[in-house]
PDB file of C-alpha atoms in Angstrom:
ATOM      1  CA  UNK A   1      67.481 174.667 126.113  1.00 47.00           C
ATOM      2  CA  UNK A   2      69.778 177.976 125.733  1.00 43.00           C
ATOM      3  CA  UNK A   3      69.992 177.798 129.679  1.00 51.00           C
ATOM      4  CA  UNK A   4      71.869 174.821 129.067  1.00 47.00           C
ATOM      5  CA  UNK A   5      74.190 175.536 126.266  1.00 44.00           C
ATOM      6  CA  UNK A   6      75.012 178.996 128.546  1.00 55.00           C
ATOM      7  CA  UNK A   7      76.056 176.862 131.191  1.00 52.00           C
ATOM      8  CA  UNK A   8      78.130 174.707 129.211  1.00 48.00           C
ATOM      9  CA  UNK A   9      79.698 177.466 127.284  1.00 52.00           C
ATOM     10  CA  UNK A  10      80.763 178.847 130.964  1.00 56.00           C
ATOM     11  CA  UNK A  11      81.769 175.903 132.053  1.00 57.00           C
ATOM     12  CA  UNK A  12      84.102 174.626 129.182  1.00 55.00           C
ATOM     13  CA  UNK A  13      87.280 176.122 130.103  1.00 61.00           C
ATOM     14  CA  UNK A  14      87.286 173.873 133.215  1.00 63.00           C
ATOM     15  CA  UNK A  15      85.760 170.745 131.174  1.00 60.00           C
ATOM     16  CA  UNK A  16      88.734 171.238 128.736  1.00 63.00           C
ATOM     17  CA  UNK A  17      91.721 171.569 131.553  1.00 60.00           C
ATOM     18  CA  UNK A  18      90.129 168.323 133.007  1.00 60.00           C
ATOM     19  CA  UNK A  19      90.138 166.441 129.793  1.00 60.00           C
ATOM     20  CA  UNK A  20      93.269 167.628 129.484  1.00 57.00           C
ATOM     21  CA  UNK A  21      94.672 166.230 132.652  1.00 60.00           C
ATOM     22  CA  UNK A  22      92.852 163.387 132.462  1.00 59.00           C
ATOM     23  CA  UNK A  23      95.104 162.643 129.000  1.00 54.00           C
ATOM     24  CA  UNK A  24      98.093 163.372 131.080  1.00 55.00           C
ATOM     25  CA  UNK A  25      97.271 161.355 133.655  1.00 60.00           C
ATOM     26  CA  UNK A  26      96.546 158.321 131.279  1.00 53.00           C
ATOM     27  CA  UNK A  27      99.599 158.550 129.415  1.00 50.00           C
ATOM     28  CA  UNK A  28     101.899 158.792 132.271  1.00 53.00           C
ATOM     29  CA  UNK A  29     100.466 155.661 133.859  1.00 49.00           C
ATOM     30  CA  UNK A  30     100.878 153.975 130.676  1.00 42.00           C
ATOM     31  CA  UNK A  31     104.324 154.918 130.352  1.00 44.00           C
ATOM     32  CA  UNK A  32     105.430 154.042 134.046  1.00 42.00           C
ATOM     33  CA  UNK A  33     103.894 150.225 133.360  1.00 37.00           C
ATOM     34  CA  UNK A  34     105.143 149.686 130.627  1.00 39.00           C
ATOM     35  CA  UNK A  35     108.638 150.549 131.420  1.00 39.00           C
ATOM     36  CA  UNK A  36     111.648 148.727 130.961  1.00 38.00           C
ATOM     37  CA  UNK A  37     113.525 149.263 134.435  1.00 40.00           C
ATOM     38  CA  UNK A  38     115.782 146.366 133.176  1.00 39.00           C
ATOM     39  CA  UNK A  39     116.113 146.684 129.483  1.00 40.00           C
ATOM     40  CA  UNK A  40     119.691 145.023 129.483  1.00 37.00           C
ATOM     41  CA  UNK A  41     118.324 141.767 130.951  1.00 33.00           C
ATOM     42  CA  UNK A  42     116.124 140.541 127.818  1.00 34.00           C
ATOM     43  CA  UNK A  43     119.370 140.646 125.362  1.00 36.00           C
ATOM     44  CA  UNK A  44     121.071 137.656 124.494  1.00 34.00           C
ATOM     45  CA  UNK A  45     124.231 137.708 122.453  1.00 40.00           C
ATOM     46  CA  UNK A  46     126.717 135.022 121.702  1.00 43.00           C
ATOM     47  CA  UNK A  47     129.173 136.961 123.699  1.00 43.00           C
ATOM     48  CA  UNK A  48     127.782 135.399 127.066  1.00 46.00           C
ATOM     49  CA  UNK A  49     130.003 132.052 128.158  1.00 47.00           C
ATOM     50  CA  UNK A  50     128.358 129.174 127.365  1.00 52.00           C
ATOM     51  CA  UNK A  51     130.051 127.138 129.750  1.00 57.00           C
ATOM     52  CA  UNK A  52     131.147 127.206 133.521  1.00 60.00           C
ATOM     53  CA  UNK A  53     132.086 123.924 134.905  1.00 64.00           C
ATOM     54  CA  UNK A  54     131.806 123.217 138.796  1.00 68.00           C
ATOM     55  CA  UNK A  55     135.354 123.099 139.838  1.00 70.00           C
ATOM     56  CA  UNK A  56     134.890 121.831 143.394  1.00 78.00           C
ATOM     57  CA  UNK A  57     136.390 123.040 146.191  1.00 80.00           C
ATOM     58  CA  UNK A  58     139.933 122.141 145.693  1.00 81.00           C
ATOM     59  CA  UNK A  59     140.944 123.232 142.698  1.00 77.00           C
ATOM     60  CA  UNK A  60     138.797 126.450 143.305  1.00 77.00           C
ATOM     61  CA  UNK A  61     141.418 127.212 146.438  1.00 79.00           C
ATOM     62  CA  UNK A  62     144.340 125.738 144.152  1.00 83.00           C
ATOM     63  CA  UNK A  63     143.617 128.438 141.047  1.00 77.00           C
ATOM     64  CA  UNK A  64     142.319 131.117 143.301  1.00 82.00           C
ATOM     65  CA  UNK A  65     138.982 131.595 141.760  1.00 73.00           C
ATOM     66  CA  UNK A  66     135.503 130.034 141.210  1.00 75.00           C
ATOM     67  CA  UNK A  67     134.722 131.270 137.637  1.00 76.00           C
ATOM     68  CA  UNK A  68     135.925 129.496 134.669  1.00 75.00           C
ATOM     69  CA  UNK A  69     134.187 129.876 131.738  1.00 80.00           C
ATOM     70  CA  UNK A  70     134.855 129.127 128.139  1.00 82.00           C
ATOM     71  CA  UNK A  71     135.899 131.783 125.533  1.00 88.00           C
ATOM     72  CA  UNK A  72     132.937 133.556 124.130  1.00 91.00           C
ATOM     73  CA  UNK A  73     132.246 133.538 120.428  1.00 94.00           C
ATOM     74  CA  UNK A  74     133.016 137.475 120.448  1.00 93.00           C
ATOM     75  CA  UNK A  75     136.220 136.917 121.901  1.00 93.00           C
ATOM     76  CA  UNK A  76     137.040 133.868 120.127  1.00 94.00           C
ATOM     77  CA  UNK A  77     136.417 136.060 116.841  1.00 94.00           C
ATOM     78  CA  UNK A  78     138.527 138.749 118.031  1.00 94.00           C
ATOM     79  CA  UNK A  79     141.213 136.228 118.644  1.00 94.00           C
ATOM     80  CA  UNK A  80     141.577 135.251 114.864  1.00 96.00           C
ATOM     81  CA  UNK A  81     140.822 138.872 113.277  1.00 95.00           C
ATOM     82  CA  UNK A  82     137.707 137.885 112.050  1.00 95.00           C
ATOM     83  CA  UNK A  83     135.959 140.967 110.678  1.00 92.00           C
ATOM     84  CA  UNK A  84     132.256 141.120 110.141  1.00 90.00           C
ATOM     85  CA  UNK A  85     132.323 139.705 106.723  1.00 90.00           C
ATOM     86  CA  UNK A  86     133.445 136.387 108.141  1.00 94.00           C
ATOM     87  CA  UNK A  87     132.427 136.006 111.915  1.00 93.00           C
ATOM     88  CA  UNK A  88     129.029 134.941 111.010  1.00 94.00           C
ATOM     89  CA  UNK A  89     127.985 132.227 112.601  1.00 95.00           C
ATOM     90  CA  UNK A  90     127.908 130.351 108.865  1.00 95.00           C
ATOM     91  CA  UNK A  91     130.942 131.732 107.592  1.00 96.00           C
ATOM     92  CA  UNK A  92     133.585 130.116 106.448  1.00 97.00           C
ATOM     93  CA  UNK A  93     136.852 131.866 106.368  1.00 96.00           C
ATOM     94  CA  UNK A  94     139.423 129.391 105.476  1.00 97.00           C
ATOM     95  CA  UNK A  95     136.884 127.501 102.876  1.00 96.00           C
ATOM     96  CA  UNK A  96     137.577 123.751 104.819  1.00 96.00           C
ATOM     97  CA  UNK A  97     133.712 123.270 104.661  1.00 95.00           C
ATOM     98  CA  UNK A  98     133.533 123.558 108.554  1.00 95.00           C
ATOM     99  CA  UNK A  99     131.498 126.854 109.436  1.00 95.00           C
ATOM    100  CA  UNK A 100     133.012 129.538 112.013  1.00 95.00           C
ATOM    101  CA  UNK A 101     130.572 127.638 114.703  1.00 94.00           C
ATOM    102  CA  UNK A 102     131.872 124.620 114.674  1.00 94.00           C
ATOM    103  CA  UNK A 103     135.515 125.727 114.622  1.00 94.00           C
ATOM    104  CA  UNK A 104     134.376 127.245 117.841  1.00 94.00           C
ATOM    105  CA  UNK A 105     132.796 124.670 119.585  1.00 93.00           C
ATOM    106  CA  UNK A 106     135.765 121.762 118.168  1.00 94.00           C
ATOM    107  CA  UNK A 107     138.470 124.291 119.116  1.00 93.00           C
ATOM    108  CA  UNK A 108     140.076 124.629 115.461  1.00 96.00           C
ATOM    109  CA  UNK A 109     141.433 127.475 113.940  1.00 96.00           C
ATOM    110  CA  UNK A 110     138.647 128.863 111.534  1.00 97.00           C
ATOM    111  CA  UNK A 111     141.236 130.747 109.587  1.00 96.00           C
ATOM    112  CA  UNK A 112     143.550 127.521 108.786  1.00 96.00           C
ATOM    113  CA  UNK A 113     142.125 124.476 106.753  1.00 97.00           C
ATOM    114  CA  UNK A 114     143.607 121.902 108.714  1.00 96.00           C
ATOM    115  CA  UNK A 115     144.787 122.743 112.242  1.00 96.00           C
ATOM    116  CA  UNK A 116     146.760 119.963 113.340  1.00 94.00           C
ATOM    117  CA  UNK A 117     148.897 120.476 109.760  1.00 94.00           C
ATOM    118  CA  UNK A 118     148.759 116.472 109.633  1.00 92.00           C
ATOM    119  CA  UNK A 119     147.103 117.037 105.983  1.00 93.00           C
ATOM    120  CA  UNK A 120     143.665 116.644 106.599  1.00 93.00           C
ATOM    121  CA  UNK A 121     141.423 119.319 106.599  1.00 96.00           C
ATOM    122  CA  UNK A 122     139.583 119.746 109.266  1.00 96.00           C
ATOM    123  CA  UNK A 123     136.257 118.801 108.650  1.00 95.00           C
ATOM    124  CA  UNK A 124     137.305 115.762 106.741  1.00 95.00           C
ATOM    125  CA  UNK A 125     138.829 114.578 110.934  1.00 95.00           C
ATOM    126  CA  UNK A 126     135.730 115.682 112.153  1.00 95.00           C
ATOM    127  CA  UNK A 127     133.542 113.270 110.046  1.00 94.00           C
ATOM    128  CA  UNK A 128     136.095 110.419 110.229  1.00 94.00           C
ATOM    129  CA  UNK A 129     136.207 110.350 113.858  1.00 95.00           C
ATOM    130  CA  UNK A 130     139.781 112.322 114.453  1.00 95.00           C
ATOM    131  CA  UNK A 131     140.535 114.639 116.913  1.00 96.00           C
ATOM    132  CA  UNK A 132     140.959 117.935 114.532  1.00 95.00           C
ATOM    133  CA  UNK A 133     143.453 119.426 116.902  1.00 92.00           C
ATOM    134  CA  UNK A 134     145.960 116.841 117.616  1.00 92.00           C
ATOM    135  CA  UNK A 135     147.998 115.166 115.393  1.00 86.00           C
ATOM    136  CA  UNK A 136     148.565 112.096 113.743  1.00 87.00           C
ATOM    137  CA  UNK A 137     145.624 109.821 114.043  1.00 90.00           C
ATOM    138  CA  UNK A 138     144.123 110.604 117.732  1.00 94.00           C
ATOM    139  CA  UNK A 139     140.841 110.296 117.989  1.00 95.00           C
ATOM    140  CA  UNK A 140     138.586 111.480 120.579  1.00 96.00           C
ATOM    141  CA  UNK A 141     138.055 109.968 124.192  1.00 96.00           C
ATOM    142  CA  UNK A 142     133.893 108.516 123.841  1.00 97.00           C
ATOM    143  CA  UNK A 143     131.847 107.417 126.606  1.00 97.00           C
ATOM    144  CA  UNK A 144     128.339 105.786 126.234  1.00 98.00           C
ATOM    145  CA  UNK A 145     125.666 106.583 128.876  1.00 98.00           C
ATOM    146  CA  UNK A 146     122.066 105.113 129.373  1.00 98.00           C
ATOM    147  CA  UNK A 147     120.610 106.058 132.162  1.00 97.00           C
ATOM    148  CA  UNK A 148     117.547 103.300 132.144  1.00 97.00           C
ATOM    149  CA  UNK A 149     119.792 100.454 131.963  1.00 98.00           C
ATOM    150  CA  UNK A 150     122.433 101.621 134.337  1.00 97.00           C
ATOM    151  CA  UNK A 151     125.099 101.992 131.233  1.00 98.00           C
ATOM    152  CA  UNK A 152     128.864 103.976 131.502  1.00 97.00           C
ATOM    153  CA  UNK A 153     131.172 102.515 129.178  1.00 97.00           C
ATOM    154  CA  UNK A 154     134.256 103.793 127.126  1.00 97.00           C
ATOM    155  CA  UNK A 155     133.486 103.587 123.566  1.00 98.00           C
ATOM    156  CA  UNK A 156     136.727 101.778 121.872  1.00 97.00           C
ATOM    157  CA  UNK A 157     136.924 102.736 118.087  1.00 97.00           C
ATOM    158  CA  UNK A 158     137.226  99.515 116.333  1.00 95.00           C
ATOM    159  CA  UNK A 159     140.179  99.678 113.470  1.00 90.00           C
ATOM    160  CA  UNK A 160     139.149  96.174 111.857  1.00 88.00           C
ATOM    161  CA  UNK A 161     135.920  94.409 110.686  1.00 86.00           C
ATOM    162  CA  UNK A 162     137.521  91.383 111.873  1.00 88.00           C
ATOM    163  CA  UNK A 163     135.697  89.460 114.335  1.00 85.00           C
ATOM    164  CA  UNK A 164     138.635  88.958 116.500  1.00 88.00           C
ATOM    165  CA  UNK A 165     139.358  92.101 117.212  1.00 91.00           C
ATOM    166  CA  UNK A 166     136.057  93.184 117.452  1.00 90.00           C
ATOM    167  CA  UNK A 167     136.017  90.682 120.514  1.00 91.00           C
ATOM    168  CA  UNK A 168     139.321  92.318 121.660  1.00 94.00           C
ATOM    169  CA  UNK A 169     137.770  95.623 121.729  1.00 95.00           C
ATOM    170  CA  UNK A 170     134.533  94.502 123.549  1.00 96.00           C
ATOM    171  CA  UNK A 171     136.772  93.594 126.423  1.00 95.00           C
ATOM    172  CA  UNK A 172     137.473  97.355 127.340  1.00 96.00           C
ATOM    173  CA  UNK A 173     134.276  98.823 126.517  1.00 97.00           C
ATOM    174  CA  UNK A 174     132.160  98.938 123.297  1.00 98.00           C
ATOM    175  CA  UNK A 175     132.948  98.618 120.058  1.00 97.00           C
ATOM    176  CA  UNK A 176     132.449 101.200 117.523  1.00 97.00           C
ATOM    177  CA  UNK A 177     132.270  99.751 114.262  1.00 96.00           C
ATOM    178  CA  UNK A 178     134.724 100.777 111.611  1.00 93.00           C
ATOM    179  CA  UNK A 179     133.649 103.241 109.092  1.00 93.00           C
ATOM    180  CA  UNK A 180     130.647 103.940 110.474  1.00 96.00           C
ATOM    181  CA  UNK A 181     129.564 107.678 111.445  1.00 97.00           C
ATOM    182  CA  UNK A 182     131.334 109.603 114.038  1.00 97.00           C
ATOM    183  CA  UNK A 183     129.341 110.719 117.171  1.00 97.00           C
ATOM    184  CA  UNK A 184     126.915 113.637 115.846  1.00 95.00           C
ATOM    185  CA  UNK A 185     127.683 113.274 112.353  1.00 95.00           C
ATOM    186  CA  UNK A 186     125.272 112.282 109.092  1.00 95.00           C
ATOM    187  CA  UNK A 187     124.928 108.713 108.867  1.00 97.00           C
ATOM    188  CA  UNK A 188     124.581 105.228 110.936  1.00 98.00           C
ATOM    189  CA  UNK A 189     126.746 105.072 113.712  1.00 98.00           C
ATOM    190  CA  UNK A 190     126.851 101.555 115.320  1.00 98.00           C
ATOM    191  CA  UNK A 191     128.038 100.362 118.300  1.00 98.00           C
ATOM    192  CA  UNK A 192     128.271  96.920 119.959  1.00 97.00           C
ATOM    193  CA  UNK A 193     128.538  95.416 123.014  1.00 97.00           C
ATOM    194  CA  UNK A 194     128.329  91.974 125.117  1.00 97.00           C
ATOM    195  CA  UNK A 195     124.999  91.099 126.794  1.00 96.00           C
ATOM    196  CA  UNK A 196     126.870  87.557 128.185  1.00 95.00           C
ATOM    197  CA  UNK A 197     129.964  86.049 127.629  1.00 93.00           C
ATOM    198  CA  UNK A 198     131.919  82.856 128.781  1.00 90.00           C
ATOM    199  CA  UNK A 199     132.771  83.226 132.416  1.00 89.00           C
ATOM    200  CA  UNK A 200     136.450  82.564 131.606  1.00 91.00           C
ATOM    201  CA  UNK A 201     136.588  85.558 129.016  1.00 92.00           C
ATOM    202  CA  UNK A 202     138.589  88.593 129.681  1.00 92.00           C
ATOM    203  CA  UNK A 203     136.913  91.623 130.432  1.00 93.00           C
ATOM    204  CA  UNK A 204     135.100  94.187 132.846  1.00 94.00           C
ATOM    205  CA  UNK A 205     132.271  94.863 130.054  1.00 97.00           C
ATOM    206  CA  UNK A 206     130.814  91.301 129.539  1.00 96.00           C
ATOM    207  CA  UNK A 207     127.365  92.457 130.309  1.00 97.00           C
ATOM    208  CA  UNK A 208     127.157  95.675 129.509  1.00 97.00           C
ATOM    209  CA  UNK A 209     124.393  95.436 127.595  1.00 98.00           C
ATOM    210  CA  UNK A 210     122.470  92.764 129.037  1.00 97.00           C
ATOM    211  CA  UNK A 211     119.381  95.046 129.367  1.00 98.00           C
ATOM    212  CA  UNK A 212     119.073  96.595 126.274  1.00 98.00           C
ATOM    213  CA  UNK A 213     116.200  95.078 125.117  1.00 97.00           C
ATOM    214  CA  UNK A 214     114.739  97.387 128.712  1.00 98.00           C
ATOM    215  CA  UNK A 215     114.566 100.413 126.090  1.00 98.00           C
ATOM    216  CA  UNK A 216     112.102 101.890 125.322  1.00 97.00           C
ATOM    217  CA  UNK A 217     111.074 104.685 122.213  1.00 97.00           C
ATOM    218  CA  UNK A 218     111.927 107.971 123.648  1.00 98.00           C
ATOM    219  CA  UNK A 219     114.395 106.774 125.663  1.00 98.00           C
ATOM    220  CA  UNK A 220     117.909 109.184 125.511  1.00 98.00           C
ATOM    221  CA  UNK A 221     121.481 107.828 125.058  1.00 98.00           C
ATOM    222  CA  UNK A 222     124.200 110.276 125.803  1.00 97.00           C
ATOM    223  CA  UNK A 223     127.133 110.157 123.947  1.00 97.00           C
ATOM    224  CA  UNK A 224     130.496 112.021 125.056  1.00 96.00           C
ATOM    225  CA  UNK A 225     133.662 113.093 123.240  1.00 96.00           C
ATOM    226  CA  UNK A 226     136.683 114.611 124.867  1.00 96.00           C
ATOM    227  CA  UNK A 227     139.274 116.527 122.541  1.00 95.00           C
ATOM    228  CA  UNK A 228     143.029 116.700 123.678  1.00 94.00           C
ATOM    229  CA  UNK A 229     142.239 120.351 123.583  1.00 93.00           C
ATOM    230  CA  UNK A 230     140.177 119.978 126.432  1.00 91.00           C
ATOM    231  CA  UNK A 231     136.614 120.328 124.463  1.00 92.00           C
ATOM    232  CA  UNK A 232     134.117 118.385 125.341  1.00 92.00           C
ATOM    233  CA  UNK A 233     131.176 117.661 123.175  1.00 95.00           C
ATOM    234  CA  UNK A 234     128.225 115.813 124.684  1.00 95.00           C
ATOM    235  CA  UNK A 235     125.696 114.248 122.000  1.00 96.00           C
ATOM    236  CA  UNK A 236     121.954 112.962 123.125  1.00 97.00           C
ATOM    237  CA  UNK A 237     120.501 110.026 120.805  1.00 98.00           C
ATOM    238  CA  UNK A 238     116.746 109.395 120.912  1.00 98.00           C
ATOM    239  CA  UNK A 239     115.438 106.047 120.821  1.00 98.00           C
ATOM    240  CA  UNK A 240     113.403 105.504 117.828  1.00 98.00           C
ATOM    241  CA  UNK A 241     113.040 101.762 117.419  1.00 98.00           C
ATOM    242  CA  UNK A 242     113.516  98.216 118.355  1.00 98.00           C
ATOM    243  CA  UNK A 243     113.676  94.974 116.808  1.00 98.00           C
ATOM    244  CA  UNK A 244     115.287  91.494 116.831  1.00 97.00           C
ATOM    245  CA  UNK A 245     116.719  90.212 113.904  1.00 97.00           C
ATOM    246  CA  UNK A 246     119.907  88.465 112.386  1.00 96.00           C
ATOM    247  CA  UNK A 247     123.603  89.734 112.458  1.00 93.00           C
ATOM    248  CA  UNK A 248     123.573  90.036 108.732  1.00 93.00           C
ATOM    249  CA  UNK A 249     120.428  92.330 108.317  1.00 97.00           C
ATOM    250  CA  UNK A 250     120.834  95.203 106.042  1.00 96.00           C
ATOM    251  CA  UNK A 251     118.913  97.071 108.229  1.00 96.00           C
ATOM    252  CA  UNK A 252     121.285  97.481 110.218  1.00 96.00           C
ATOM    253  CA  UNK A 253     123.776  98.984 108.782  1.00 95.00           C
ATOM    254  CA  UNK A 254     121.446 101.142 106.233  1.00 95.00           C
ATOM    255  CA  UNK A 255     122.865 104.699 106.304  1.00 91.00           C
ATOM    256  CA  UNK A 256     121.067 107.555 105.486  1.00 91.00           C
ATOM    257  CA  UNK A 257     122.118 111.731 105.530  1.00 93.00           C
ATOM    258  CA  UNK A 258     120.743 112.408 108.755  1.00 95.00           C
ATOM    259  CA  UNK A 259     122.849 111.172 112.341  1.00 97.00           C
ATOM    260  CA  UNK A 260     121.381 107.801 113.329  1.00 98.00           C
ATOM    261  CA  UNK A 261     122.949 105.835 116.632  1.00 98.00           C
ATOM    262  CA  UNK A 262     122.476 101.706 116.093  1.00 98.00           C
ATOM    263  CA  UNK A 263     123.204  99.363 119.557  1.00 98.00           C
ATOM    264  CA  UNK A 264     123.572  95.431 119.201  1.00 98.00           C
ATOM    265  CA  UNK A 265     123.807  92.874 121.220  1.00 97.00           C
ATOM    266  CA  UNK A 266     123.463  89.216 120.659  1.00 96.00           C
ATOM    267  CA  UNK A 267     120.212  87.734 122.050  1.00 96.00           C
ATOM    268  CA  UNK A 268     118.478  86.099 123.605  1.00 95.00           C
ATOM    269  CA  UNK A 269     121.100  85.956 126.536  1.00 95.00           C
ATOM    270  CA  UNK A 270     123.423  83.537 126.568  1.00 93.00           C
ATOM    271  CA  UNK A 271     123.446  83.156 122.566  1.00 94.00           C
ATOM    272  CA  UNK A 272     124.738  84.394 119.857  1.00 91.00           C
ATOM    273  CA  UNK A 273     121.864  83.446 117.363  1.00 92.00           C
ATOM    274  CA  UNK A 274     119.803  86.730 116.675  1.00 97.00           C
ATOM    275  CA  UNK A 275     120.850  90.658 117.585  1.00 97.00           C
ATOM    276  CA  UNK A 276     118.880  93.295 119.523  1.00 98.00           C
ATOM    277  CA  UNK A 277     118.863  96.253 118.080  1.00 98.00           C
ATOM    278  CA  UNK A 278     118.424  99.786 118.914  1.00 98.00           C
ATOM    279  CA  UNK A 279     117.780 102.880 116.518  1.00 98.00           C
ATOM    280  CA  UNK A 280     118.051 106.303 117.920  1.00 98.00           C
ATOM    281  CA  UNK A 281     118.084 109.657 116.531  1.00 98.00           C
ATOM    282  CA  UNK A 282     120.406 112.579 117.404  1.00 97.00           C
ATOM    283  CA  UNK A 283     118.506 115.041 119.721  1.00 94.00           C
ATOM    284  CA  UNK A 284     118.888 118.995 118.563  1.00 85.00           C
TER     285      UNK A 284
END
């Protein structure tokens, strides 16, 4: 037994200076995998363009380059001397209701309540389907797009309940009904269009919705608005439900707080006794 511990004992020093390469070793080869060669390429910041539109070609030769991209938020924030106690993404800096990120993505000025100076702030255009940077009472350029039932239509917004000129409106597009929601805000949004028609009536749109009832529940409709500023806001609806019912139901036109998208049509084709109608929700 003390033969042993004597040739331990002489043999510790080297024991010990391989232990303690051995704890080198391991730590080294820890570090080395579990390096970060790249460490820039995991951050994301709102600073990054969020947009970069395919030119084509043309007007790529025309401008002389092929990047265009939209301000970042960083910039943008720079741009209106927003310090750091009001470029949140939630702030509010000129108190219009309308946070800093939706002044960004509507092109508004987040330090003036109304930017178009026509005396509406600019969240109260927003919700009320204006344009909130152009004046007077523009609105926005909408266009409706189903890809399951082969749908691209101009949206017209309707300025009467009246059912002639509802039917004047569904002759360039569909009809968006008067004082419902605007696209992507709280409540019922409803819009209309023809699924037949006489064959002498006016009109490129007289069956634009002659296969609604093809929907089905999870189904998207894409709704686009264009700003005179050049913004464009894109909007996807998911189908939620579908029933056929009278013109009159309450259901409807029941409005709630959250964005809801209704279609109608008249059905059964070639009839204006009963409506189809389509519920969807806004996507996020």
């Amino acid at each position: 037994m003390l033969g042993i511990f004597s040739k331990i004992k002489s043999h510790l020093r080297t024991i010990t200076l391989f232990f303690v390469l051995f704890v080198v070793i391991f730590f080294a080869a820890f570090y080395l995998v579990n390096l970060d060669l790249n460490p820039e390429a995991k951050k994301v910041s709102v600073s990054s363009p969020i947009i970069t539109p395919d030119l084509g070609t043309e007007l790529n030769n025309r401008i002389g380059s092929t990047v265009v991209s939209m301000e970042s938020y960083d910039d943008w924030a720079k741009r209106y001397v927003l310090y750091e106690r009001n470029k949140g993404l939630d702030s509010d800096p000129d108190k219009d209701g309308l946070p800093n990120y939706l002044e960004y993505v509507y092109g508004t000025n987040p330090i003036k309540a109304d930017t178009d100076d026509d005396g509406y702030s600019d969240k109260q255009e927003i919700i009320n389907g204006y344009d909130p940077d152009a004046p007077g009472d523009t609105k926005p350029v909408v266009d409706v797009a189903i890809s399951r039932i082969n749908v691209d239509a101009p949206m017209i917004w309707s300025k009467s309940e009246k059912e002639s000129d509802m039917l004047a409106d569904l002759e360039n597009g569909l009809s968006h009904f008067s004082k419902t929601a605007s696209p992507g805000q709280a409540g019922n949004m409803i819009i209309s269009g023809h699924s037949s028609n006489y064959v002498w009536a006016k009109g490129n749109y007289n069956h634009i919705f002659e296969n609604l009832n093809d929907l089905q529940k999870g189904d998207t409709v894409t709704i686009r608005t264009a700003q005179q500023n050049g913004r464009v806001i894109t909007y996807a609806y998911t189908v939620s439900d579908k029933f056929i019912t009278t013109a009159d139901d309450p259901k409807v036109f029941a409005a709630g707080d959250t964005p809801v998208l209704t279609l109608s049509t008249c059905w059964p084709i070639g009839t204006n006794l009963r409506r189809i109608i389509i519920k969807a929700d806004l996507a996020k």
